[in-house]
Amino acid sequence: MAKKAPKKPGDKKSFDLSSFKKHNGMDITVKEKDDTWIPLSESFHEALKVPGLPRGYFTSFRGYSNTGKSTAMYEAVAGAQKIGDLPVIMETEGNWSWEHARNIGVEFEEIVDEETGEIIDYEGDFIFMNGDDLLQRYQCVDYSNGKEGTKPLRGEPVIEDIARFMTDLLDAQDAGDLPRNLCFLWDSVGSINGFKSVMSKSNNNQWNAGSMETAFKSLTNHRIPASRRVNKPYTNTFAVVQKIWLDNENKVIKHKGGEAFFYSPRLIVHFGGILSHSTKKLKATSGGETYEFGIETKVRCEKNQVNGIVEQGVLASTPHGYWNPAKIEQYKKEHKDYILARLNTTLDDFTIEKEEQGFGADDLGA
């Protein structure tokens, strides 16, 4: 039997990769939106060369207590309102101040009881949930099996409530019921325990860390960053405040609530020092009265996988947001009446002093 002549290279059917991908459902859009930012203050930008919160990313503001981290949350709310993104405030620290929010630029209206004249609520372009609000919404959810019953299971909010609330809003967005870009802001990580710890009436750090990693894995690794694709109609952002502590034996920073939120953020901004707070108290003095009105703190980008800029500087955290410490006299001039009212004095002037606290030779930027 005669053998068939081998096919010449030109006879071979050409392979079209684009057709293959289309035929197999792989012709997906991979382009991402250009980087845009939820603006924070000009002083924040001056210190770090970063405009604010990168939209479509997960950001962490970390540091010891009382180093000016939460001011970033207030500025982020005001910044989101300015560009039309909807701030979703999740406040489980218990330190939210509406006066502070207004001073920094957050827009809202006070709802007043007509009979008593007392303020009974606040309304505006935001969603606000504190710990009790989360508890009332999810207290019947059993996170060990994912089922929701009819009777309350606990008397305090848990880590999983935050993730559940974010998921509910993203689901509403997908369904067309919430047609807005969302900016989720949580203050703060480590302020509440996980479901297992609460149900066992213990504060188990390993269980809490496990709750953080499990509850937020889909949000931080998929749903938030996926909103950056150009084919997604909305861009969603997530930022948290996270306290830290120092492993004295190894001199390694540890994050309250576990290390899950160290690896997943694309931007980490560190406030204060490494071994201690490394801050300065800002005090106004007049007529024998003293008012502590702010904190001067070192700040740096510990991690930046957004635009790669890693800078460090100094910020003053004040009742009116971040200020450049070199311009503190300008702050004094612009907000003189506010500070004098807190000093409870009628004198026309006051002096500003700085009191160092917690500085060490090995601290950040020393």
mmCIF file of C-alpha atoms in Angstrom:
data_model
loop_
_atom_site.group_PDB
_atom_site.id
_atom_site.type_symbol
_atom_site.label_atom_id
_atom_site.label_comp_id
_atom_site.label_asym_id
_atom_site.label_seq_id
_atom_site.Cartn_x
_atom_site.Cartn_y
_atom_site.Cartn_z
ATOM 1 C CA MET A 1 0.000 0.000 0.000
ATOM 2 C CA ALA A 2 1.354 3.377 -0.980
ATOM 3 C CA LYS A 3 2.133 5.709 1.909
ATOM 4 C CA LYS A 4 0.490 9.146 2.091
ATOM 5 C CA ALA A 5 2.808 12.004 1.480
ATOM 6 C CA PRO A 6 3.511 13.992 4.668
ATOM 7 C CA LYS A 7 1.709 17.272 4.973
ATOM 8 C CA LYS A 8 3.694 20.289 4.163
ATOM 9 C CA PRO A 9 3.975 22.953 6.866
ATOM 10 C CA GLY A 10 1.797 25.228 4.832
ATOM 11 C CA ASP A 11 -1.020 22.647 4.838
ATOM 12 C CA LYS A 12 -1.371 22.717 8.646
ATOM 13 C CA LYS A 13 -4.426 24.554 9.880
ATOM 14 C CA SER A 14 -3.370 27.790 11.517
ATOM 15 C CA PHE A 15 -4.068 28.203 15.210
ATOM 16 C CA ASP A 16 -5.996 31.318 16.251
ATOM 17 C CA LEU A 17 -5.562 31.918 19.993
ATOM 18 C CA SER A 18 -8.251 34.618 20.053
ATOM 19 C CA SER A 19 -10.792 32.189 18.581
ATOM 20 C CA PHE A 20 -9.724 29.511 21.056
ATOM 21 C CA LYS A 21 -10.240 31.845 24.009
ATOM 22 C CA LYS A 22 -13.606 32.998 22.691
ATOM 23 C CA HIS A 23 -14.778 29.430 22.038
ATOM 24 C CA ASN A 24 -13.775 28.376 25.557
ATOM 25 C CA GLY A 25 -15.155 31.391 27.391
ATOM 26 C CA MET A 26 -11.749 32.899 28.109
ATOM 27 C CA ASP A 27 -12.144 36.125 26.130
ATOM 28 C CA ILE A 28 -12.365 38.242 29.271
ATOM 29 C CA THR A 29 -11.497 41.886 29.769
ATOM 30 C CA VAL A 30 -8.270 42.180 31.738
ATOM 31 C CA LYS A 31 -7.635 45.922 31.505
ATOM 32 C CA GLU A 32 -7.938 47.825 34.767
ATOM 33 C CA LYS A 33 -9.158 51.373 35.303
ATOM 34 C CA ASP A 34 -6.632 54.145 35.645
ATOM 35 C CA ASP A 35 -5.594 54.876 39.233
ATOM 36 C CA THR A 36 -7.844 57.415 40.931
ATOM 37 C CA TRP A 37 -7.914 58.595 44.524
ATOM 38 C CA ILE A 38 -10.296 59.578 47.283
ATOM 39 C CA PRO A 39 -8.593 62.819 48.327
ATOM 40 C CA LEU A 40 -7.290 63.381 51.828
ATOM 41 C CA SER A 41 -5.848 66.704 52.975
ATOM 42 C CA GLU A 42 -3.126 68.614 51.192
ATOM 43 C CA SER A 43 -0.869 68.044 54.218
ATOM 44 C CA PHE A 44 -1.265 64.261 53.893
ATOM 45 C CA HIS A 45 -0.213 64.551 50.250
ATOM 46 C CA GLU A 46 2.758 66.765 51.150
ATOM 47 C CA ALA A 47 3.997 64.292 53.781
ATOM 48 C CA LEU A 48 3.688 61.077 51.752
ATOM 49 C CA LYS A 49 3.352 62.179 48.114
ATOM 50 C CA VAL A 50 0.193 60.041 48.042
ATOM 51 C CA PRO A 51 -3.079 61.914 47.309
ATOM 52 C CA GLY A 52 -5.246 59.843 49.652
ATOM 53 C CA LEU A 53 -7.045 56.515 49.400
ATOM 54 C CA PRO A 54 -6.448 54.602 46.153
ATOM 55 C CA ARG A 55 -9.879 53.697 44.772
ATOM 56 C CA GLY A 56 -10.450 49.999 44.162
ATOM 57 C CA TYR A 57 -7.788 48.980 46.679
ATOM 58 C CA PHE A 58 -7.501 47.965 50.326
ATOM 59 C CA THR A 59 -5.595 50.417 52.563
ATOM 60 C CA SER A 60 -4.477 50.100 56.192
ATOM 61 C CA PHE A 61 -3.631 52.975 58.540
ATOM 62 C CA ARG A 62 -1.664 51.383 61.346
ATOM 63 C CA GLY A 63 0.167 52.503 64.480
ATOM 64 C CA TYR A 64 0.015 52.704 68.245
ATOM 65 C CA SER A 65 -2.968 54.247 70.002
ATOM 66 C CA ASN A 66 -3.304 58.049 69.817
ATOM 67 C CA THR A 67 -0.983 58.593 66.853
ATOM 68 C CA GLY A 68 -3.504 60.294 64.547
ATOM 69 C CA LYS A 69 -4.745 57.282 62.553
ATOM 70 C CA SER A 70 -8.477 57.909 62.903
ATOM 71 C CA THR A 71 -8.160 61.388 61.412
ATOM 72 C CA ALA A 72 -7.595 59.587 58.099
ATOM 73 C CA MET A 73 -11.064 58.047 58.438
ATOM 74 C CA TYR A 74 -12.757 61.422 58.878
ATOM 75 C CA GLU A 75 -10.803 62.886 55.968
ATOM 76 C CA ALA A 76 -11.717 59.863 53.834
ATOM 77 C CA VAL A 77 -15.430 60.370 54.539
ATOM 78 C CA ALA A 78 -15.168 64.028 53.537
ATOM 79 C CA GLY A 79 -13.072 63.150 50.476
ATOM 80 C CA ALA A 80 -15.487 60.446 49.315
ATOM 81 C CA GLN A 81 -18.400 62.851 49.598
ATOM 82 C CA LYS A 82 -16.525 65.419 47.505
ATOM 83 C CA ILE A 83 -16.070 63.041 44.558
ATOM 84 C CA GLY A 84 -19.482 61.368 44.855
ATOM 85 C CA ASP A 85 -18.450 58.006 46.321
ATOM 86 C CA LEU A 86 -20.677 56.753 49.146
ATOM 87 C CA PRO A 87 -18.842 56.495 52.501
ATOM 88 C CA VAL A 88 -19.794 53.406 54.500
ATOM 89 C CA ILE A 89 -18.615 54.064 58.058
ATOM 90 C CA MET A 90 -18.227 51.018 60.312
ATOM 91 C CA GLU A 91 -17.298 52.345 63.752
ATOM 92 C CA THR A 92 -16.638 49.690 66.402
ATOM 93 C CA GLU A 93 -14.044 51.649 68.404
ATOM 94 C CA GLY A 94 -16.706 53.806 70.082
ATOM 95 C CA ASN A 95 -14.857 57.102 69.545
ATOM 96 C CA TRP A 96 -16.722 58.671 66.629
ATOM 97 C CA SER A 97 -17.360 62.413 67.041
ATOM 98 C CA TRP A 98 -19.830 64.222 64.812
ATOM 99 C CA GLU A 99 -18.328 67.558 65.835
ATOM 100 C CA HIS A 100 -14.893 66.338 64.756
ATOM 101 C CA ALA A 101 -16.392 65.038 61.510
ATOM 102 C CA ARG A 102 -17.947 68.423 60.737
ATOM 103 C CA ASN A 103 -14.763 70.320 61.546
ATOM 104 C CA ILE A 104 -12.859 68.139 59.060
ATOM 105 C CA GLY A 105 -15.416 68.674 56.323
ATOM 106 C CA VAL A 106 -17.941 65.820 56.535
ATOM 107 C CA GLU A 107 -21.330 67.070 55.346
ATOM 108 C CA PHE A 108 -24.480 66.069 57.239
ATOM 109 C CA GLU A 109 -27.632 67.464 58.792
ATOM 110 C CA GLU A 110 -28.647 67.287 62.433
ATOM 111 C CA ILE A 111 -32.106 65.876 63.079
ATOM 112 C CA VAL A 112 -33.626 67.757 66.016
ATOM 113 C CA ASP A 113 -36.543 66.747 68.221
ATOM 114 C CA GLU A 114 -39.090 69.547 67.763
ATOM 115 C CA GLU A 115 -40.358 69.240 71.339
ATOM 116 C CA THR A 116 -37.092 68.997 73.256
ATOM 117 C CA GLY A 117 -34.721 70.699 70.817
ATOM 118 C CA GLU A 118 -32.265 67.828 71.267
ATOM 119 C CA ILE A 119 -30.302 66.311 68.398
ATOM 120 C CA ILE A 120 -31.647 62.800 67.865
ATOM 121 C CA ASP A 121 -29.921 61.746 64.630
ATOM 122 C CA TYR A 122 -27.647 62.716 61.760
ATOM 123 C CA GLU A 123 -28.440 62.367 58.072
ATOM 124 C CA GLY A 124 -26.319 62.817 55.005
ATOM 125 C CA ASP A 125 -24.639 61.149 52.055
ATOM 126 C CA PHE A 126 -23.164 58.247 54.030
ATOM 127 C CA ILE A 127 -24.085 54.971 55.703
ATOM 128 C CA PHE A 128 -23.132 54.789 59.378
ATOM 129 C CA MET A 129 -23.033 51.597 61.449
ATOM 130 C CA ASN A 130 -21.601 51.369 64.944
ATOM 131 C CA GLY A 131 -21.149 48.220 66.993
ATOM 132 C CA ASP A 132 -24.687 48.231 68.364
ATOM 133 C CA ASP A 133 -26.165 48.742 64.890
ATOM 134 C CA LEU A 134 -24.243 45.701 63.638
ATOM 135 C CA LEU A 135 -25.370 43.656 66.638
ATOM 136 C CA GLN A 136 -29.031 44.507 66.089
ATOM 137 C CA ARG A 137 -28.732 43.548 62.421
ATOM 138 C CA TYR A 138 -26.844 40.259 62.774
ATOM 139 C CA GLN A 139 -27.270 39.003 66.327
ATOM 140 C CA CYS A 140 -29.317 36.012 65.150
ATOM 141 C CA VAL A 141 -26.681 34.817 62.669
ATOM 142 C CA ASP A 142 -24.773 31.672 63.617
ATOM 143 C CA TYR A 143 -21.457 32.014 61.814
ATOM 144 C CA SER A 144 -20.409 28.483 62.724
ATOM 145 C CA ASN A 145 -22.926 27.122 60.199
ATOM 146 C CA GLY A 146 -23.958 30.221 58.244
ATOM 147 C CA LYS A 147 -27.577 29.993 59.316
ATOM 148 C CA GLU A 148 -29.765 32.796 60.641
ATOM 149 C CA GLY A 149 -32.263 31.975 63.344
ATOM 150 C CA THR A 150 -34.992 33.969 65.044
ATOM 151 C CA LYS A 151 -33.422 34.399 68.480
ATOM 152 C CA PRO A 152 -30.391 36.524 69.412
ATOM 153 C CA LEU A 153 -27.275 34.421 69.994
ATOM 154 C CA ARG A 154 -25.017 37.030 71.579
ATOM 155 C CA GLY A 155 -24.826 40.441 73.168
ATOM 156 C CA GLU A 156 -21.944 42.020 71.259
ATOM 157 C CA PRO A 157 -20.901 42.563 67.635
ATOM 158 C CA VAL A 158 -18.295 40.284 66.067
ATOM 159 C CA ILE A 159 -15.693 40.478 63.316
ATOM 160 C CA GLU A 160 -17.862 38.474 60.953
ATOM 161 C CA ASP A 161 -20.605 41.141 61.196
ATOM 162 C CA ILE A 162 -18.362 43.672 59.453
ATOM 163 C CA ALA A 163 -17.635 41.300 56.562
ATOM 164 C CA ARG A 164 -21.308 40.276 56.349
ATOM 165 C CA PHE A 165 -22.421 43.910 56.189
ATOM 166 C CA MET A 166 -19.924 44.730 53.437
ATOM 167 C CA THR A 167 -21.049 41.662 51.498
ATOM 168 C CA ASP A 168 -24.712 42.637 51.853
ATOM 169 C CA LEU A 169 -24.021 46.086 50.391
ATOM 170 C CA LEU A 170 -21.929 44.703 47.529
ATOM 171 C CA ASP A 171 -24.712 42.224 46.757
ATOM 172 C CA ALA A 172 -27.200 45.106 46.723
ATOM 173 C CA GLN A 173 -24.870 46.966 44.372
ATOM 174 C CA ASP A 174 -24.684 43.943 42.043
ATOM 175 C CA ALA A 175 -28.478 43.674 42.087
ATOM 176 C CA GLY A 176 -28.848 47.308 41.024
ATOM 177 C CA ASP A 177 -30.359 48.414 44.337
ATOM 178 C CA LEU A 178 -27.320 50.496 45.378
ATOM 179 C CA PRO A 179 -25.952 52.150 42.225
ATOM 180 C CA ARG A 180 -23.003 53.930 43.846
ATOM 181 C CA ASN A 181 -19.243 53.576 44.214
ATOM 182 C CA LEU A 182 -18.697 52.445 47.803
ATOM 183 C CA CYS A 183 -15.943 53.474 50.196
ATOM 184 C CA PHE A 184 -15.866 51.136 53.200
ATOM 185 C CA LEU A 185 -14.139 52.575 56.298
ATOM 186 C CA TRP A 186 -13.629 50.502 59.463
ATOM 187 C CA ASP A 187 -12.322 51.969 62.721
ATOM 188 C CA SER A 188 -10.906 49.825 64.061
ATOM 189 C CA VAL A 189 -9.525 46.328 63.531
ATOM 190 C CA GLY A 190 -9.009 44.593 66.869
ATOM 191 C CA SER A 191 -11.812 46.447 68.653
ATOM 192 C CA ILE A 192 -14.200 43.469 68.506
ATOM 193 C CA ASN A 193 -13.753 39.714 68.807
ATOM 194 C CA GLY A 194 -14.636 36.927 66.419
ATOM 195 C CA PHE A 195 -17.805 34.821 66.671
ATOM 196 C CA LYS A 196 -16.070 31.815 68.196
ATOM 197 C CA SER A 197 -14.415 33.898 70.911
ATOM 198 C CA VAL A 198 -17.678 35.605 71.827
ATOM 199 C CA MET A 199 -19.688 32.400 71.920
ATOM 200 C CA SER A 200 -17.072 30.688 74.095
ATOM 201 C CA LYS A 201 -16.867 33.778 76.350
ATOM 202 C CA SER A 202 -13.120 34.052 75.851
ATOM 203 C CA ASN A 203 -10.737 36.408 74.074
ATOM 204 C CA ASN A 204 -8.755 33.949 72.006
ATOM 205 C CA ASN A 205 -6.313 35.778 69.741
ATOM 206 C CA GLN A 206 -5.851 32.796 67.435
ATOM 207 C CA TRP A 207 -9.576 32.412 66.941
ATOM 208 C CA ASN A 208 -9.911 36.148 66.266
ATOM 209 C CA ALA A 209 -7.086 36.016 63.730
ATOM 210 C CA GLY A 210 -8.814 33.083 62.072
ATOM 211 C CA SER A 211 -12.070 35.035 61.913
ATOM 212 C CA MET A 212 -10.292 37.950 60.229
ATOM 213 C CA GLU A 213 -8.639 35.771 57.614
ATOM 214 C CA THR A 214 -11.717 33.705 56.808
ATOM 215 C CA ALA A 215 -14.367 36.424 56.896
ATOM 216 C CA PHE A 216 -12.513 38.918 54.684
ATOM 217 C CA LYS A 217 -10.663 36.656 52.241
ATOM 218 C CA SER A 218 -13.185 37.062 49.428
ATOM 219 C CA LEU A 219 -13.617 40.788 50.048
ATOM 220 C CA THR A 220 -9.959 41.799 50.152
ATOM 221 C CA ASN A 221 -8.668 39.321 47.562
ATOM 222 C CA HIS A 222 -11.540 39.415 45.094
ATOM 223 C CA ARG A 223 -14.557 41.672 45.406
ATOM 224 C CA ILE A 224 -12.775 44.935 46.215
ATOM 225 C CA PRO A 225 -9.870 44.605 43.710
ATOM 226 C CA ALA A 226 -12.160 43.116 41.018
ATOM 227 C CA SER A 227 -14.033 46.428 40.937
ATOM 228 C CA ARG A 228 -10.969 47.954 39.247
ATOM 229 C CA ARG A 229 -11.679 46.102 35.986
ATOM 230 C CA VAL A 230 -12.840 48.451 33.234
ATOM 231 C CA ASN A 231 -15.895 46.300 32.626
ATOM 232 C CA LYS A 232 -17.115 46.829 36.215
ATOM 233 C CA PRO A 233 -19.624 49.688 36.536
ATOM 234 C CA TYR A 234 -18.560 50.670 40.071
ATOM 235 C CA THR A 235 -15.268 51.070 41.894
ATOM 236 C CA ASN A 236 -15.199 50.037 45.551
ATOM 237 C CA THR A 237 -12.621 50.944 48.168
ATOM 238 C CA PHE A 238 -11.792 49.594 51.631
ATOM 239 C CA ALA A 239 -9.698 51.212 54.377
ATOM 240 C CA VAL A 240 -9.145 50.324 58.019
ATOM 241 C CA VAL A 241 -7.489 51.673 61.130
ATOM 242 C CA GLN A 242 -5.399 48.999 62.856
ATOM 243 C CA LYS A 243 -3.552 49.230 66.153
ATOM 244 C CA ILE A 244 -0.210 47.507 66.603
ATOM 245 C CA TRP A 245 1.848 46.024 69.411
ATOM 246 C CA LEU A 246 5.496 45.103 69.693
ATOM 247 C CA ASP A 247 6.861 41.616 70.217
ATOM 248 C CA ASN A 248 9.503 42.655 72.761
ATOM 249 C CA GLU A 249 11.475 39.450 72.374
ATOM 250 C CA ASN A 250 11.918 39.769 68.623
ATOM 251 C CA LYS A 251 11.210 43.498 68.297
ATOM 252 C CA VAL A 252 8.726 42.764 65.527
ATOM 253 C CA ILE A 253 5.518 44.712 64.954
ATOM 254 C CA LYS A 254 2.357 42.664 65.395
ATOM 255 C CA HIS A 255 -1.081 43.743 64.264
ATOM 256 C CA LYS A 256 -4.064 43.719 66.568
ATOM 257 C CA GLY A 257 -6.546 41.191 65.235
ATOM 258 C CA GLY A 258 -3.875 39.098 63.517
ATOM 259 C CA GLU A 259 -1.636 39.395 60.484
ATOM 260 C CA ALA A 260 -4.271 38.931 57.756
ATOM 261 C CA PHE A 261 -4.542 42.687 57.272
ATOM 262 C CA PHE A 262 -0.788 43.075 56.925
ATOM 263 C CA TYR A 263 -0.533 40.900 53.816
ATOM 264 C CA SER A 264 -3.737 41.852 51.967
ATOM 265 C CA PRO A 265 -3.608 45.704 51.869
ATOM 266 C CA ARG A 266 -1.964 47.254 48.824
ATOM 267 C CA LEU A 267 -1.153 50.423 50.788
ATOM 268 C CA ILE A 268 -0.068 50.544 54.452
ATOM 269 C CA VAL A 269 0.525 53.905 56.116
ATOM 270 C CA HIS A 270 2.387 53.722 59.439
ATOM 271 C CA PHE A 271 1.800 56.391 62.101
ATOM 272 C CA GLY A 272 4.301 57.054 64.892
ATOM 273 C CA GLY A 273 7.381 55.044 65.763
ATOM 274 C CA ILE A 274 8.311 51.386 65.762
ATOM 275 C CA LEU A 275 9.403 50.910 69.367
ATOM 276 C CA SER A 276 7.050 53.541 70.811
ATOM 277 C CA HIS A 277 4.498 56.189 69.918
ATOM 278 C CA SER A 278 7.156 58.775 68.962
ATOM 279 C CA THR A 279 4.661 61.654 68.921
ATOM 280 C CA LYS A 280 4.426 65.163 70.280
ATOM 281 C CA LYS A 281 1.377 66.553 72.044
ATOM 282 C CA LEU A 282 0.294 69.916 70.660
ATOM 283 C CA LYS A 283 -0.873 72.208 73.453
ATOM 284 C CA ALA A 284 -2.341 75.700 73.407
ATOM 285 C CA THR A 285 -1.806 77.805 76.538
ATOM 286 C CA SER A 286 -3.388 81.107 77.497
ATOM 287 C CA GLY A 287 -4.146 82.787 80.824
ATOM 288 C CA GLY A 288 -2.966 79.759 82.774
ATOM 289 C CA GLU A 289 -5.285 77.413 80.867
ATOM 290 C CA THR A 290 -4.032 74.592 78.621
ATOM 291 C CA TYR A 291 -5.861 72.770 75.829
ATOM 292 C CA GLU A 292 -4.327 69.763 74.105
ATOM 293 C CA PHE A 293 -5.569 70.163 70.554
ATOM 294 C CA GLY A 294 -3.524 67.718 68.509
ATOM 295 C CA ILE A 295 -0.725 65.260 67.922
ATOM 296 C CA GLU A 296 2.389 65.691 65.826
ATOM 297 C CA THR A 297 3.440 62.318 64.456
ATOM 298 C CA LYS A 298 5.909 60.779 62.074
ATOM 299 C CA VAL A 299 4.249 58.989 59.169
ATOM 300 C CA ARG A 300 5.454 56.840 56.292
ATOM 301 C CA CYS A 301 4.322 54.433 53.590
ATOM 302 C CA GLU A 302 5.254 51.042 54.986
ATOM 303 C CA LYS A 303 3.963 49.328 51.852
ATOM 304 C CA ASN A 304 2.834 50.777 48.535
ATOM 305 C CA GLN A 305 1.820 48.415 45.757
ATOM 306 C CA VAL A 306 -0.312 51.063 44.074
ATOM 307 C CA ASN A 307 2.136 53.576 42.617
ATOM 308 C CA GLY A 308 5.327 52.467 44.355
ATOM 309 C CA ILE A 309 6.011 55.759 46.135
ATOM 310 C CA VAL A 310 7.442 55.139 49.606
ATOM 311 C CA GLU A 311 7.940 58.406 51.446
ATOM 312 C CA GLN A 312 7.973 59.522 55.071
ATOM 313 C CA GLY A 313 7.185 62.837 56.684
ATOM 314 C CA VAL A 314 5.492 64.498 59.630
ATOM 315 C CA LEU A 315 1.830 65.317 60.186
ATOM 316 C CA ALA A 316 -0.102 67.249 62.814
ATOM 317 C CA SER A 317 -3.457 65.636 63.568
ATOM 318 C CA THR A 318 -5.828 68.393 64.708
ATOM 319 C CA PRO A 319 -9.585 68.851 65.294
ATOM 320 C CA HIS A 320 -9.706 70.158 61.711
ATOM 321 C CA GLY A 321 -7.777 67.347 60.027
ATOM 322 C CA TYR A 322 -4.136 66.921 59.097
ATOM 323 C CA TRP A 323 -1.833 69.927 58.962
ATOM 324 C CA ASN A 324 1.791 70.414 58.070
ATOM 325 C CA PRO A 325 3.556 71.023 61.437
ATOM 326 C CA ALA A 326 5.690 73.675 59.742
ATOM 327 C CA LYS A 327 2.460 75.627 59.117
ATOM 328 C CA ILE A 328 1.054 75.303 62.647
ATOM 329 C CA GLU A 329 1.070 79.098 63.066
ATOM 330 C CA GLN A 330 -1.276 79.288 60.078
ATOM 331 C CA TYR A 331 -3.540 76.759 61.800
ATOM 332 C CA LYS A 332 -3.417 78.902 64.933
ATOM 333 C CA LYS A 333 -4.509 81.947 62.926
ATOM 334 C CA GLU A 334 -7.340 80.228 61.058
ATOM 335 C CA HIS A 335 -8.792 78.451 64.096
ATOM 336 C CA LYS A 336 -8.004 80.960 66.840
ATOM 337 C CA ASP A 337 -11.625 81.368 67.963
ATOM 338 C CA TYR A 338 -12.125 77.609 68.170
ATOM 339 C CA ILE A 339 -9.083 77.092 70.408
ATOM 340 C CA LEU A 340 -9.800 80.120 72.604
ATOM 341 C CA ALA A 341 -13.307 78.763 73.208
ATOM 342 C CA ARG A 342 -11.786 75.462 74.382
ATOM 343 C CA LEU A 343 -9.400 77.377 76.632
ATOM 344 C CA ASN A 344 -12.420 79.194 78.092
ATOM 345 C CA THR A 345 -10.615 82.496 77.982
ATOM 346 C CA THR A 346 -11.300 85.923 76.542
ATOM 347 C CA LEU A 347 -7.631 86.718 76.000
ATOM 348 C CA ASP A 348 -6.752 87.548 72.407
ATOM 349 C CA ASP A 349 -3.785 85.227 72.008
ATOM 350 C CA PHE A 350 -2.276 81.923 73.046
ATOM 351 C CA THR A 351 0.999 80.075 72.650
ATOM 352 C CA ILE A 352 1.546 76.640 71.150
ATOM 353 C CA GLU A 353 3.853 74.161 72.852
ATOM 354 C CA LYS A 354 4.992 70.686 71.880
ATOM 355 C CA GLU A 355 5.466 67.956 74.489
ATOM 356 C CA GLU A 356 7.454 64.936 73.327
ATOM 357 C CA GLN A 357 6.218 61.503 74.295
ATOM 358 C CA GLY A 358 7.642 58.062 73.655
ATOM 359 C CA PHE A 359 10.659 58.883 71.502
ATOM 360 C CA GLY A 360 13.515 56.433 71.147
ATOM 361 C CA ALA A 361 16.768 56.419 69.204
ATOM 362 C CA ASP A 362 15.702 53.406 67.188
ATOM 363 C CA ASP A 363 12.295 54.777 66.290
ATOM 364 C CA LEU A 364 10.902 55.558 62.870
ATOM 365 C CA GLY A 365 12.992 58.085 61.017
ATOM 366 C CA ALA A 366 15.393 58.671 63.923
#
